[in-house]
Short mmCIF file of C-alpha atoms in Angstrom, two decimals:
data_model
loop_
_atom_site.label_atom_id
_atom_site.label_comp_id
_atom_site.label_asym_id
_atom_site.label_seq_id
_atom_site.Cartn_x
_atom_site.Cartn_y
_atom_site.Cartn_z
CA MET W 981 0.00 0.00 0.00
CA LYS W 982 1.33 3.41 -0.97
CA ASN W 983 2.11 6.06 1.66
CA ILE W 984 0.84 9.56 0.97
CA VAL W 985 1.33 12.86 2.76
CA ILE W 986 -1.25 15.61 2.26
CA LEU W 987 -0.38 19.31 2.45
CA ILE W 988 -3.10 21.85 3.30
CA SER W 989 -3.44 25.49 4.25
CA GLY W 990 -7.07 25.72 5.33
CA ARG W 991 -10.16 23.57 5.56
CA GLY W 992 -8.81 20.99 3.17
CA SER W 993 -12.03 19.93 1.47
CA ASN W 994 -10.09 17.88 -1.09
CA MET W 995 -8.27 16.26 1.81
CA GLU W 996 -11.70 15.38 3.23
CA ALA W 997 -12.64 13.79 -0.10
CA LEU W 998 -9.47 11.69 -0.03
CA ILE W 999 -10.13 10.56 3.54
CA ALA W 1000 -13.73 9.68 2.64
CA ALA W 1001 -12.58 7.66 -0.36
CA ARG W 1002 -10.05 5.82 1.80
CA ASP W 1003 -12.66 5.08 4.46
CA ALA W 1004 -15.09 3.81 1.82
CA GLY W 1005 -12.49 1.36 0.56
CA ASN W 1006 -12.12 3.17 -2.76
CA LEU W 1007 -8.62 4.55 -2.20
CA PRO W 1008 -5.96 1.95 -1.31
CA VAL W 1009 -3.47 4.26 0.39
CA ASN W 1010 -2.11 4.96 3.85
CA ILE W 1011 -2.51 8.64 4.65
CA ALA W 1012 0.65 8.87 6.73
CA ALA W 1013 0.32 12.54 7.69
CA VAL W 1014 -1.39 15.84 7.02
CA ILE W 1015 0.86 18.90 7.21
CA SER W 1016 -0.13 22.56 7.12
CA ASN W 1017 1.77 25.81 6.84
CA ARG W 1018 -0.89 27.45 9.01
CA PRO W 1019 -1.22 26.37 12.66
CA ALA W 1020 -4.92 27.26 12.74
CA ALA W 1021 -5.87 25.37 9.58
CA LYS W 1022 -9.22 23.71 10.22
CA GLY W 1023 -8.18 20.68 8.21
CA LEU W 1024 -5.67 19.69 10.88
CA GLU W 1025 -8.51 19.08 13.32
CA THR W 1026 -10.43 17.10 10.71
CA ALA W 1027 -7.41 14.92 9.98
CA ALA W 1028 -6.71 14.30 13.66
CA GLN W 1029 -10.31 13.22 14.17
CA ALA W 1030 -9.79 10.72 11.34
CA GLY W 1031 -6.81 9.24 13.19
CA ILE W 1032 -4.16 10.79 10.95
CA VAL W 1033 -0.91 12.23 12.27
CA THR W 1034 -0.83 16.02 11.85
CA HIS W 1035 1.93 18.61 11.85
CA TYR W 1036 2.19 22.30 11.14
CA ILE W 1037 5.19 24.32 10.07
CA ASP W 1038 4.43 28.02 10.20
CA HIS W 1039 5.94 29.62 7.10
CA LYS W 1040 6.01 32.97 8.91
CA ALA W 1041 8.74 31.65 11.18
CA PHE W 1042 11.20 31.40 8.28
CA ALA W 1043 13.24 34.08 6.55
CA GLY W 1044 12.46 32.87 3.04
CA ARG W 1045 10.91 30.23 0.84
CA GLU W 1046 14.04 28.09 0.65
CA ALA W 1047 14.34 27.76 4.43
CA PHE W 1048 10.65 26.95 4.82
CA ASP W 1049 10.67 24.41 2.00
CA ALA W 1050 13.74 22.70 3.46
CA ALA W 1051 12.00 22.34 6.83
CA LEU W 1052 8.82 21.16 5.13
CA ALA W 1053 10.69 18.52 3.11
CA GLU W 1054 12.47 17.31 6.24
CA CYS W 1055 9.10 16.84 7.95
CA ILE W 1056 7.54 15.12 4.94
CA ASP W 1057 10.43 12.74 4.46
CA GLN W 1058 10.02 11.36 7.98
CA PHE W 1059 6.95 9.57 6.61
CA ALA W 1060 8.67 8.14 3.51
CA PRO W 1061 5.81 9.07 1.19
CA ASP W 1062 5.35 7.55 -2.23
CA LEU W 1063 3.24 10.58 -3.13
CA VAL W 1064 2.83 14.11 -1.78
CA VAL W 1065 -0.63 15.55 -2.40
CA LEU W 1066 -1.29 19.30 -2.44
CA ALA W 1067 -4.86 19.89 -1.27
CA GLY W 1068 -5.35 23.63 -1.09
CA PHE W 1069 -1.74 24.26 -0.07
CA MET W 1070 -1.39 27.98 -0.67
CA ARG W 1071 2.35 28.29 -1.06
CA ILE W 1072 4.50 28.73 -4.14
CA LEU W 1073 7.07 25.96 -3.88
CA THR W 1074 10.73 26.41 -4.75
CA GLU W 1075 12.31 24.57 -7.66
CA GLY W 1076 14.50 22.55 -5.30
CA PHE W 1077 11.46 21.29 -3.39
CA VAL W 1078 9.61 20.37 -6.58
CA ARG W 1079 12.64 18.58 -8.03
CA HIS W 1080 13.03 16.60 -4.79
CA TYR W 1081 9.54 15.12 -5.28
CA GLU W 1082 9.54 15.04 -9.07
CA GLY W 1083 7.01 12.56 -10.40
CA ARG W 1084 5.42 12.11 -6.98
CA LEU W 1085 4.02 15.57 -6.26
CA MET W 1086 0.39 16.08 -7.27
CA ASN W 1087 -1.84 19.15 -7.28
CA ILE W 1088 -5.42 20.08 -8.13
CA HIS W 1089 -6.21 23.43 -9.70
CA PRO W 1090 -9.67 24.99 -10.22
CA SER W 1091 -9.44 25.57 -13.96
CA LEU W 1092 -8.88 23.63 -17.15
CA LEU W 1093 -5.14 24.13 -17.35
CA PRO W 1094 -3.30 25.64 -19.12
CA SER W 1095 -6.11 28.21 -18.97
CA PHE W 1096 -6.28 30.45 -15.90
CA PRO W 1097 -3.27 29.49 -13.79
CA GLY W 1098 -2.92 31.30 -10.48
CA LEU W 1099 -5.69 32.79 -8.36
CA HIS W 1100 -9.28 33.96 -8.95
CA THR W 1101 -9.85 31.39 -11.66
CA HIS W 1102 -13.66 31.45 -11.56
CA GLN W 1103 -13.87 35.23 -11.70
CA ARG W 1104 -11.46 35.30 -14.63
CA ALA W 1105 -13.40 32.58 -16.45
CA LEU W 1106 -16.60 34.62 -16.13
CA GLU W 1107 -14.86 37.79 -17.25
CA GLU W 1108 -13.48 36.04 -20.34
CA GLY W 1109 -16.91 34.62 -21.17
CA VAL W 1110 -15.78 31.01 -21.51
CA ARG W 1111 -18.55 28.45 -21.98
CA ILE W 1112 -16.69 25.53 -20.39
CA HIS W 1113 -14.77 25.67 -17.12
CA GLY W 1114 -13.47 23.02 -14.77
CA CYS W 1115 -10.59 21.61 -12.74
CA THR W 1116 -7.34 19.78 -13.37
CA VAL W 1117 -5.20 17.28 -11.46
CA HIS W 1118 -1.58 17.40 -12.57
CA PHE W 1119 1.93 16.49 -11.58
CA VAL W 1120 3.75 19.55 -10.25
CA THR W 1121 6.66 21.16 -12.07
CA PRO W 1122 8.66 24.26 -11.08
CA THR W 1123 6.38 26.43 -13.24
CA LEU W 1124 3.33 27.56 -11.27
CA ASP W 1125 0.15 25.59 -12.06
CA HIS W 1126 1.90 23.75 -14.82
CA GLY W 1127 2.77 20.13 -15.36
CA PRO W 1128 1.61 16.90 -16.98
CA VAL W 1129 -2.18 16.61 -16.78
CA ILE W 1130 -3.57 13.49 -15.12
CA ILE W 1131 -7.32 14.09 -15.21
CA GLN W 1132 -9.71 16.96 -15.82
CA ALA W 1133 -13.41 17.58 -15.24
CA ALA W 1134 -15.43 20.18 -17.09
CA ILE W 1135 -18.80 21.82 -16.56
CA PRO W 1136 -20.78 24.29 -18.67
CA VAL W 1137 -20.75 27.91 -17.60
CA LEU W 1138 -24.37 29.04 -17.30
CA ASP W 1139 -25.57 32.51 -18.27
CA ASP W 1140 -26.61 33.36 -14.72
CA ASP W 1141 -23.60 31.84 -12.96
CA SER W 1142 -21.97 33.88 -10.23
CA GLU W 1143 -18.40 33.28 -9.12
CA ASP W 1144 -19.71 31.42 -6.06
CA ASP W 1145 -22.08 29.29 -8.15
CA LEU W 1146 -19.30 28.23 -10.46
CA ALA W 1147 -16.87 27.56 -7.61
CA ALA W 1148 -19.41 25.37 -5.80
CA ARG W 1149 -20.18 23.24 -8.85
CA ILE W 1150 -16.53 22.82 -9.74
CA LEU W 1151 -15.66 21.83 -6.17
CA ILE W 1152 -18.04 18.88 -6.53
CA GLN W 1153 -16.01 17.74 -9.54
CA GLU W 1154 -12.71 18.27 -7.70
CA HIS W 1155 -13.89 15.87 -5.01
CA LYS W 1156 -14.52 13.25 -7.69
CA ILE W 1157 -11.37 13.46 -9.75
CA TYR W 1158 -8.72 13.93 -7.06
CA PRO W 1159 -9.37 10.58 -5.36
CA GLN W 1160 -9.44 9.00 -8.83
CA ALA W 1161 -6.04 10.42 -9.74
CA VAL W 1162 -4.49 9.33 -6.43
CA ARG W 1163 -6.02 5.88 -6.85
CA TRP W 1164 -4.43 5.52 -10.28
CA PHE W 1165 -1.08 6.47 -8.78
CA ALA W 1166 -1.54 4.00 -5.91
CA GLU W 1167 -2.33 1.24 -8.39
CA GLY W 1168 0.83 2.00 -10.35
CA ARG W 1169 -1.12 2.93 -13.46
CA LEU W 1170 0.36 6.37 -14.18
CA ARG W 1171 3.38 6.72 -16.43
CA LEU W 1172 5.21 9.85 -17.56
CA GLU W 1173 6.37 9.71 -21.17
CA HIS W 1174 8.00 12.74 -22.78
CA GLY W 1175 6.22 15.10 -20.41
CA ARG W 1176 2.79 13.51 -20.83
CA VAL W 1177 0.85 11.20 -18.55
CA ARG W 1178 -0.18 7.77 -19.81
CA LEU W 1179 -2.68 5.58 -18.00
CA ALA W 1180 -2.14 1.83 -17.89
CA ALA W 1181 -5.15 -0.44 -17.97
CA ALA W 1182 -6.35 -1.92 -14.68
CA LEU W 1183 -4.49 -4.98 -13.45
CA ASN W 1184 -7.54 -7.15 -14.06
CA ASP W 1185 -7.59 -6.10 -17.71
CA ARG W 1186 -5.81 -8.79 -19.73
CA ALA W 1187 -4.57 -6.35 -22.32
CA ALA W 1188 -2.89 -4.13 -19.70
CA LEU W 1189 -2.13 -1.64 -22.43
CA ILE W 1190 -1.23 2.00 -22.08
CA SER W 1191 -4.13 4.27 -22.91
CA PRO W 1192 -3.25 6.95 -25.46
CA GLU W 1193 -5.32 9.49 -23.55
CA PRO W 1194 -5.60 9.39 -19.75
CA VAL W 1195 -7.53 12.62 -19.34
CA VAL W 1196 -11.13 11.95 -18.34
CA THR W 1197 -13.55 14.81 -18.77
CA VAL W 1198 -16.77 14.72 -16.80
CA LEU W 1199 -19.39 17.04 -18.23
CA GLU W 1200 -22.03 18.02 -15.71
CA ASN W 1201 -25.51 18.61 -17.06
CA PRO W 1202 -26.82 22.14 -16.46
#
């Protein structure tokens, strides 16, 4: 069973989705620890109640990003994770940190990358008048909100959508696709080839071939 460490900064609703999937028997991983950069993050309490070891490392106590990331990596590595999962971790990570976990650092972003990297994605989507919006799970690279795409979910943007409406409907999709992506990793089905993700067939599939297109798009009906 794969070990994972989850990083959060706040409530950690995607962390909650991962815990729920684990508890339901749909995610064959050991959540070794949940770590936050904010001591008051509500998700730490949620994780502790689920019997998961929790830690916090206050980024404000460090002079710069490099020092904080070094301390964070030291804490993470105590748990020997196969995968580090960013679940609303609101820190820009240094290149050295990302390289240390290359190929085993996963993030979810509330847009259909490469569109709308960074913050305020739903507001920007509405301002641009896009008709389809969504979320993306990807492997992390040193470039912000960039990296090989694992899975995406898309929903239509409705004429009367507010930023909050759009965010709420996309969050539902995030909670579906993040556990799926982590499950694929835990099952050893994800492969990186020339900067792209390939998805191997399930172990019970005789063919056990590599799918030419791992990205699964879930279109929600209006």
